[in-house]
mmCIF file of C-alpha atoms and ligand atoms in Angstrom:
data_model
loop_
_atom_site.group_PDB
_atom_site.id
_atom_site.type_symbol
_atom_site.label_atom_id
_atom_site.label_comp_id
_atom_site.label_asym_id
_atom_site.label_seq_id
_atom_site.Cartn_x
_atom_site.Cartn_y
_atom_site.Cartn_z
ATOM 1 C CA MET E 1 33.670 -8.678 -37.864
ATOM 2 C CA ALA E 2 35.326 -9.213 -33.925
ATOM 3 C CA ILE E 3 33.333 -12.306 -31.743
ATOM 4 C CA ASP E 4 33.228 -12.219 -28.195
ATOM 5 C CA VAL E 5 33.483 -15.725 -26.811
ATOM 6 C CA SER E 6 32.959 -16.335 -24.042
ATOM 7 C CA PRO E 7 34.300 -19.602 -21.825
ATOM 8 C CA ILE E 8 31.289 -21.026 -20.241
ATOM 9 C CA THR E 9 32.772 -23.608 -18.090
ATOM 10 C CA PRO E 10 36.254 -24.222 -17.018
ATOM 11 C CA HIS E 11 37.388 -26.739 -19.264
ATOM 12 C CA PHE E 12 34.869 -26.764 -22.554
ATOM 13 C CA GLY E 13 31.999 -24.751 -23.912
ATOM 14 C CA ALA E 14 31.196 -21.216 -25.814
ATOM 15 C CA LYS E 15 28.953 -18.957 -25.903
ATOM 16 C CA ILE E 16 29.466 -16.485 -29.238
ATOM 17 C CA THR E 17 28.241 -13.497 -30.177
ATOM 18 C CA ALA E 18 28.549 -10.094 -31.935
ATOM 19 C CA ILE E 19 28.356 -12.265 -35.011
ATOM 20 C CA ASP E 20 25.355 -13.331 -36.834
ATOM 21 C CA LEU E 21 25.669 -16.926 -38.982
ATOM 22 C CA LYS E 22 23.296 -15.573 -41.658
ATOM 23 C CA LYS E 23 25.617 -13.683 -43.756
ATOM 24 C CA ASP E 24 28.837 -14.596 -45.477
ATOM 25 C CA LEU E 25 31.348 -14.541 -43.451
ATOM 26 C CA ASP E 26 35.765 -14.405 -44.457
ATOM 27 C CA GLY E 27 37.673 -16.730 -44.782
ATOM 28 C CA ASP E 28 39.947 -15.974 -41.237
ATOM 29 C CA LEU E 29 36.387 -15.310 -39.446
ATOM 30 C CA GLN E 30 35.552 -19.655 -40.851
ATOM 31 C CA ILE E 31 39.207 -20.502 -39.541
ATOM 32 C CA LYS E 32 38.482 -18.550 -36.404
ATOM 33 C CA LEU E 33 35.234 -20.563 -36.150
ATOM 34 C CA LYS E 34 36.871 -24.031 -36.882
ATOM 35 C CA SER E 35 39.712 -23.292 -34.772
ATOM 36 C CA LEU E 36 37.247 -22.427 -31.467
ATOM 37 C CA LEU E 37 34.915 -25.849 -31.608
ATOM 38 C CA SER E 38 38.058 -27.718 -32.197
ATOM 39 C CA GLU E 39 39.177 -26.157 -28.728
ATOM 40 C CA TYR E 40 36.279 -25.571 -27.099
ATOM 41 C CA ALA E 41 34.158 -29.154 -28.096
ATOM 42 C CA VAL E 42 30.329 -27.110 -27.407
ATOM 43 C CA LEU E 43 29.645 -23.476 -29.759
ATOM 44 C CA VAL E 44 26.030 -21.464 -27.885
ATOM 45 C CA PHE E 45 25.414 -19.008 -30.753
ATOM 46 C CA PRO E 46 22.275 -17.194 -29.260
ATOM 47 C CA ASN E 47 19.294 -15.808 -31.384
ATOM 48 C CA GLN E 48 20.953 -16.867 -35.001
ATOM 49 C CA PHE E 49 16.615 -18.131 -35.805
ATOM 50 C CA LEU E 50 18.510 -20.379 -38.690
ATOM 51 C CA GLY E 51 16.136 -21.766 -40.812
ATOM 52 C CA PRO E 52 17.202 -24.570 -42.823
ATOM 53 C CA ALA E 53 18.385 -22.925 -45.531
ATOM 54 C CA GLU E 54 20.473 -20.673 -42.949
ATOM 55 C CA LEU E 55 21.930 -23.805 -40.346
ATOM 56 C CA ILE E 56 22.834 -25.101 -44.106
ATOM 57 C CA LYS E 57 25.566 -22.315 -45.036
ATOM 58 C CA ALA E 58 25.701 -22.283 -41.394
ATOM 59 C CA GLY E 59 27.127 -25.974 -40.993
ATOM 60 C CA GLU E 60 29.238 -25.179 -43.886
ATOM 61 C CA ILE E 61 31.620 -23.891 -41.896
ATOM 62 C CA PHE E 62 32.614 -26.399 -40.469
ATOM 63 C CA GLY E 63 32.714 -29.113 -42.947
ATOM 64 C CA ALA E 64 30.716 -31.271 -45.319
ATOM 65 C CA LEU E 65 27.420 -31.706 -44.404
ATOM 66 C CA MET E 66 26.403 -35.144 -44.320
ATOM 67 C CA PRO E 67 22.714 -37.815 -44.570
ATOM 68 C CA GLN E 68 20.812 -37.750 -41.725
ATOM 69 C CA GLN E 69 21.079 -41.463 -40.407
ATOM 70 C CA LEU E 70 17.477 -41.784 -39.923
ATOM 71 C CA GLN E 71 15.728 -40.406 -42.718
ATOM 72 C CA LYS E 72 12.063 -40.328 -41.721
ATOM 73 C CA TYR E 73 12.621 -37.483 -40.026
ATOM 74 C CA VAL E 74 14.306 -35.433 -42.685
ATOM 75 C CA LEU E 75 13.115 -32.489 -44.612
ATOM 76 C CA PRO E 76 11.717 -33.420 -47.718
ATOM 77 C CA ASP E 77 12.958 -29.272 -49.600
ATOM 78 C CA TYR E 78 16.097 -30.201 -47.764
ATOM 79 C CA PRO E 79 17.157 -33.662 -47.085
ATOM 80 C CA LEU E 80 20.630 -33.005 -45.374
ATOM 81 C CA VAL E 81 18.527 -31.278 -42.658
ATOM 82 C CA GLY E 82 16.936 -33.403 -40.213
ATOM 83 C CA TYR E 83 14.422 -32.521 -36.922
ATOM 84 C CA ASN E 84 13.741 -33.838 -33.695
ATOM 85 C CA SER E 85 9.899 -32.454 -32.963
ATOM 86 C CA THR E 86 7.924 -33.761 -29.964
ATOM 87 C CA LYS E 87 4.955 -34.939 -32.668
ATOM 88 C CA ASP E 88 6.821 -38.176 -33.639
ATOM 89 C CA LEU E 89 6.986 -39.510 -30.449
ATOM 90 C CA PRO E 90 5.591 -42.099 -28.616
ATOM 91 C CA LEU E 91 4.403 -42.117 -25.059
ATOM 92 C CA LYS E 92 5.531 -44.028 -22.198
ATOM 93 C CA ASP E 93 3.178 -44.171 -19.449
ATOM 94 C CA GLY E 94 2.508 -39.587 -19.572
ATOM 95 C CA LYS E 95 6.773 -39.461 -20.510
ATOM 96 C CA LEU E 96 8.005 -39.354 -24.010
ATOM 97 C CA GLN E 97 10.212 -41.657 -25.351
ATOM 98 C CA VAL E 98 13.112 -39.279 -26.447
ATOM 99 C CA ARG E 99 15.488 -40.374 -29.561
ATOM 100 C CA GLY E 100 18.944 -39.892 -27.450
ATOM 101 C CA GLU E 101 18.653 -40.426 -23.658
ATOM 102 C CA ASN E 102 21.702 -41.509 -21.466
ATOM 103 C CA TYR E 103 24.939 -39.755 -23.097
ATOM 104 C CA HIS E 104 26.920 -41.023 -26.161
ATOM 105 C CA THR E 105 28.760 -40.244 -29.377
ATOM 106 C CA ASP E 106 26.310 -39.827 -32.988
ATOM 107 C CA HIS E 107 26.769 -42.678 -35.272
ATOM 108 C CA SER E 108 30.098 -44.274 -33.844
ATOM 109 C CA ASN E 109 29.158 -47.467 -35.237
ATOM 110 C CA SER E 110 30.067 -45.994 -38.960
ATOM 111 C CA ILE E 111 33.848 -46.633 -39.775
ATOM 112 C CA CYS E 112 33.812 -42.354 -40.473
ATOM 113 C CA PRO E 113 31.213 -41.393 -37.371
ATOM 114 C CA PRO E 114 30.057 -36.740 -38.178
ATOM 115 C CA MET E 115 32.347 -35.128 -37.112
ATOM 116 C CA ALA E 116 30.086 -32.458 -35.468
ATOM 117 C CA THR E 117 25.821 -32.234 -35.193
ATOM 118 C CA ALA E 118 24.427 -28.857 -35.126
ATOM 119 C CA LEU E 119 20.900 -28.121 -34.003
ATOM 120 C CA SER E 120 18.790 -24.598 -34.534
ATOM 121 C CA ALA E 121 16.534 -24.568 -31.665
ATOM 122 C CA VAL E 122 12.767 -22.926 -33.270
ATOM 123 C CA ASN E 123 10.657 -23.981 -30.893
ATOM 124 C CA ILE E 124 11.074 -24.924 -26.340
ATOM 125 C CA PRO E 125 9.299 -25.786 -24.234
ATOM 126 C CA LYS E 126 9.026 -23.555 -20.789
ATOM 127 C CA ILE E 127 10.921 -25.996 -18.890
ATOM 128 C CA GLY E 128 12.500 -28.621 -19.896
ATOM 129 C CA GLY E 129 14.393 -30.345 -22.714
ATOM 130 C CA ASP E 130 17.908 -30.090 -22.184
ATOM 131 C CA THR E 131 20.776 -30.953 -23.786
ATOM 132 C CA GLN E 132 23.408 -32.631 -21.541
ATOM 133 C CA PHE E 133 27.843 -32.084 -22.141
ATOM 134 C CA VAL E 134 30.381 -33.969 -20.680
ATOM 135 C CA ASP E 135 34.133 -33.572 -21.773
ATOM 136 C CA VAL E 136 35.167 -36.636 -22.429
ATOM 137 C CA ARG E 137 39.089 -35.072 -22.861
ATOM 138 C CA GLN E 138 38.904 -33.572 -19.471
ATOM 139 C CA ALA E 139 37.518 -37.343 -18.232
ATOM 140 C CA TYR E 140 40.622 -39.136 -20.212
ATOM 141 C CA ASP E 141 43.095 -36.800 -19.046
ATOM 142 C CA ASP E 142 41.579 -36.082 -14.810
ATOM 143 C CA LEU E 143 42.042 -40.405 -15.045
ATOM 144 C CA PRO E 144 45.114 -42.345 -13.031
ATOM 145 C CA SER E 145 48.343 -42.586 -15.258
ATOM 146 C CA ASN E 146 47.381 -46.642 -14.533
ATOM 147 C CA VAL E 147 43.872 -46.607 -15.828
ATOM 148 C CA GLN E 148 45.392 -44.761 -18.910
ATOM 149 C CA GLU E 149 48.378 -47.666 -19.861
ATOM 150 C CA LYS E 150 45.433 -49.878 -19.041
ATOM 151 C CA ILE E 151 43.260 -48.762 -21.968
ATOM 152 C CA ILE E 152 44.813 -46.643 -24.216
ATOM 153 C CA HIS E 153 45.007 -49.805 -26.719
ATOM 154 C CA LEU E 154 41.983 -51.238 -26.567
ATOM 155 C CA ARG E 155 39.427 -51.359 -28.723
ATOM 156 C CA SER E 156 35.379 -51.600 -29.160
ATOM 157 C CA LEU E 157 32.858 -52.595 -31.181
ATOM 158 C CA HIS E 158 30.503 -51.069 -32.142
ATOM 159 C CA VAL E 159 27.054 -52.084 -33.339
ATOM 160 C CA HIS E 160 24.110 -50.599 -33.919
ATOM 161 C CA GLU E 161 22.430 -51.740 -30.797
ATOM 162 C CA SER E 162 24.644 -53.256 -27.735
ATOM 163 C CA SER E 163 22.752 -56.504 -26.228
ATOM 164 C CA ARG E 164 24.174 -54.899 -23.082
ATOM 165 C CA SER E 165 22.254 -51.537 -23.883
ATOM 166 C CA PRO E 166 20.635 -48.864 -21.201
ATOM 167 C CA ARG E 167 19.048 -47.274 -23.932
ATOM 168 C CA THR E 168 16.456 -49.135 -27.066
ATOM 169 C CA PHE E 169 17.047 -47.975 -30.783
ATOM 170 C CA THR E 170 14.290 -47.159 -33.609
ATOM 171 C CA LYS E 171 13.121 -50.391 -34.725
ATOM 172 C CA LEU E 172 14.720 -50.949 -37.762
ATOM 173 C CA SER E 173 13.693 -53.576 -40.876
ATOM 174 C CA GLU E 174 16.110 -56.435 -41.445
ATOM 175 C CA THR E 175 16.710 -54.813 -44.620
ATOM 176 C CA ASP E 176 17.670 -51.294 -42.899
ATOM 177 C CA LEU E 177 18.995 -53.717 -40.488
ATOM 178 C CA ALA E 178 21.493 -55.442 -42.438
ATOM 179 C CA LYS E 179 22.818 -51.700 -44.036
ATOM 180 C CA ILE E 180 23.551 -50.464 -40.494
ATOM 181 C CA PRO E 181 27.328 -51.206 -40.143
ATOM 182 C CA GLN E 182 29.626 -52.395 -36.648
ATOM 183 C CA VAL E 183 32.519 -51.228 -36.715
ATOM 184 C CA SER E 184 36.501 -51.191 -34.567
ATOM 185 C CA GLN E 185 36.883 -48.444 -32.424
ATOM 186 C CA PRO E 186 39.575 -46.882 -30.307
ATOM 187 C CA LEU E 187 38.559 -46.969 -26.578
ATOM 188 C CA VAL E 188 40.621 -43.964 -26.531
ATOM 189 C CA ILE E 189 41.172 -41.186 -29.672
ATOM 190 C CA ARG E 190 43.018 -38.463 -30.473
ATOM 191 C CA HIS E 191 41.053 -35.029 -31.814
ATOM 192 C CA PRO E 192 42.947 -34.884 -35.257
ATOM 193 C CA MET E 193 43.317 -30.850 -35.099
ATOM 194 C CA SER E 194 43.978 -30.260 -31.322
ATOM 195 C CA HIS E 195 45.664 -34.130 -30.944
ATOM 196 C CA ARG E 196 44.332 -34.240 -27.989
ATOM 197 C CA PRO E 197 43.178 -37.332 -26.445
ATOM 198 C CA ALA E 198 39.176 -38.266 -25.356
ATOM 199 C CA LEU E 199 37.336 -41.231 -24.545
ATOM 200 C CA TYR E 200 35.451 -42.327 -27.249
ATOM 201 C CA LEU E 201 32.176 -44.158 -25.493
ATOM 202 C CA ASN E 202 28.594 -45.686 -27.042
ATOM 203 C CA THR E 203 27.936 -47.932 -24.180
ATOM 204 C CA GLY E 204 24.129 -47.567 -26.232
ATOM 205 C CA ARG E 205 26.455 -49.627 -29.187
ATOM 206 C CA MET E 206 29.158 -51.235 -27.301
ATOM 207 C CA GLU E 207 30.031 -54.833 -27.529
ATOM 208 C CA GLY E 208 32.076 -54.840 -24.952
ATOM 209 C CA ILE E 209 36.341 -54.995 -25.748
ATOM 210 C CA GLU E 210 38.174 -56.787 -27.762
ATOM 211 C CA GLY E 211 40.190 -58.823 -25.945
ATOM 212 C CA MET E 212 38.421 -59.324 -22.581
ATOM 213 C CA ASN E 213 35.550 -61.134 -21.521
ATOM 214 C CA ALA E 214 32.289 -60.036 -21.802
ATOM 215 C CA ASP E 215 31.717 -59.342 -18.052
ATOM 216 C CA GLU E 216 34.781 -57.619 -17.731
ATOM 217 C CA GLY E 217 34.613 -55.731 -21.411
ATOM 218 C CA PHE E 218 31.640 -53.841 -20.409
ATOM 219 C CA THR E 219 32.746 -53.955 -16.443
ATOM 220 C CA LEU E 220 35.463 -51.429 -17.468
ATOM 221 C CA ILE E 221 32.458 -49.518 -19.926
ATOM 222 C CA ASN E 222 30.416 -48.696 -17.411
ATOM 223 C CA SER E 223 33.187 -48.069 -14.947
ATOM 224 C CA LEU E 224 34.620 -45.341 -17.480
ATOM 225 C CA TYR E 225 31.546 -44.168 -18.709
ATOM 226 C CA GLU E 226 30.751 -43.881 -14.378
ATOM 227 C CA HIS E 227 33.804 -40.935 -14.434
ATOM 228 C CA ALA E 228 33.126 -39.854 -18.412
ATOM 229 C CA THR E 229 29.864 -38.588 -17.008
ATOM 230 C CA ASP E 230 30.282 -37.316 -13.259
ATOM 231 C CA SER E 231 28.944 -33.135 -12.964
ATOM 232 C CA LYS E 232 32.021 -31.592 -12.819
ATOM 233 C CA TYR E 233 32.741 -32.775 -16.606
ATOM 234 C CA GLU E 234 29.205 -31.679 -17.615
ATOM 235 C CA TYR E 235 27.428 -28.797 -19.683
ATOM 236 C CA ARG E 236 23.975 -28.424 -19.045
ATOM 237 C CA HIS E 237 22.271 -26.048 -21.871
ATOM 238 C CA HIS E 238 19.160 -24.533 -21.487
ATOM 239 C CA TRP E 239 17.640 -23.896 -24.863
ATOM 240 C CA ILE E 240 16.362 -20.849 -25.535
ATOM 241 C CA GLU E 241 14.338 -20.358 -29.229
ATOM 242 C CA GLY E 242 16.960 -18.710 -32.162
ATOM 243 C CA ASP E 243 20.015 -21.013 -30.417
ATOM 244 C CA PHE E 244 22.219 -22.405 -32.910
ATOM 245 C CA VAL E 245 24.903 -25.298 -30.928
ATOM 246 C CA ILE E 246 27.203 -27.281 -32.867
ATOM 247 C CA TRP E 247 29.416 -29.652 -30.832
ATOM 248 C CA ASP E 248 32.740 -31.954 -32.079
ATOM 249 C CA ASN E 249 31.020 -36.152 -30.925
ATOM 250 C CA ARG E 250 35.354 -36.886 -30.507
ATOM 251 C CA SER E 251 35.528 -34.568 -28.365
ATOM 252 C CA VAL E 252 32.444 -34.589 -25.655
ATOM 253 C CA MET E 253 29.335 -37.139 -25.249
ATOM 254 C CA HIS E 254 25.442 -35.581 -25.560
ATOM 255 C CA GLN E 255 22.215 -36.606 -23.747
ATOM 256 C CA ALA E 256 18.655 -35.378 -24.081
ATOM 257 C CA ASN E 257 16.766 -34.920 -21.412
ATOM 258 C CA ALA E 258 12.400 -35.971 -21.752
ATOM 259 C CA ASP E 259 11.638 -34.495 -18.892
ATOM 260 C CA TYR E 260 9.535 -31.476 -20.321
ATOM 261 C CA ASN E 261 5.117 -31.654 -21.064
ATOM 262 C CA PRO E 262 4.164 -34.071 -23.494
ATOM 263 C CA ASP E 263 1.304 -31.418 -24.436
ATOM 264 C CA GLU E 264 4.440 -28.324 -25.281
ATOM 265 C CA PHE E 265 5.756 -27.952 -28.543
ATOM 266 C CA ARG E 266 9.750 -28.824 -28.971
ATOM 267 C CA TYR E 267 11.382 -28.938 -32.143
ATOM 268 C CA LEU E 268 14.727 -28.755 -33.798
ATOM 269 C CA TYR E 269 16.875 -28.287 -36.740
ATOM 270 C CA ARG E 270 19.318 -31.217 -37.012
ATOM 271 C CA ILE E 271 21.959 -30.524 -38.620
ATOM 272 C CA MET E 272 25.580 -33.423 -39.443
ATOM 273 C CA LEU E 273 29.172 -32.744 -40.477
ATOM 274 C CA GLU E 274 31.298 -35.194 -42.310
ATOM 275 C CA GLY E 275 33.685 -36.982 -40.592
ATOM 276 C CA ASP E 276 36.912 -39.146 -40.094
ATOM 277 C CA ALA E 277 38.031 -42.900 -40.009
ATOM 278 C CA LEU E 278 38.324 -42.261 -36.041
ATOM 279 C CA GLN E 279 42.583 -41.866 -35.014
ATOM 280 C CA ALA E 280 43.577 -44.212 -32.138
ATOM 281 C CA PHE E 281 45.489 -41.534 -29.558
ATOM 282 C CA ALA E 282 47.961 -44.212 -29.339
ATOM 283 C CA GLN E 283 50.134 -45.224 -32.858
HETATM 284 FE FE1 FE2 R 1 22.675 -38.211 -30.321
#
């Protein structure tokens, strides 16, 4: 099968067409798709219309699925498939409270965060609800060399919710919270396939920088976040029903947008793929 690969931005993102993810793909094509995800970090497959079982099959091209952290948003018949639905979202001052506003990388407080996350678009509002991505590999490459040298050996403790988090997280019971890990992660990671360095940032979960006082650490985190979220590193995905989009959590940050009409129904299936413990770029 000869697939079409069209780069979306100069640095990352590719649209893949002439492929049907519902079909059995041969081994060579599966290897090619894995390699494309490593290279482009975000892959967009239009017109796939994947239901839960088909989404699992498509996800397994890229790796093993892992359980969703929020078990209350999973499908009873497909416990590895979560969903994002407007029906679960609270309203505050007429605006939907969406999980995942503010750029982040999923579950960075896990020892082995998901290597990739993927969504299958079922119902999409007429306007709004885009997902934005920024390329944290390019953002690292563009830092001045003195800044790269300053940060390359640094680490940060990632917790459930940072004391200076710009976003609030789902409130957990004490029992559930006790099960949530916290872990020291490198500030600059090495991608296991491409070997490229990338900034590893999650302002909602980073509890400062190890070896720095709190103000100094959070100032550094915020300045790197400002740099990495510049629009020159961005791809903004406007969802169309039937889209399957998968992204590499070690190469991009992503954020949701709650800018759509709360009366419209928005619904996507969600899966995550198991990842390994993160490696520091500096060995
Ligand atoms: Fe997310």
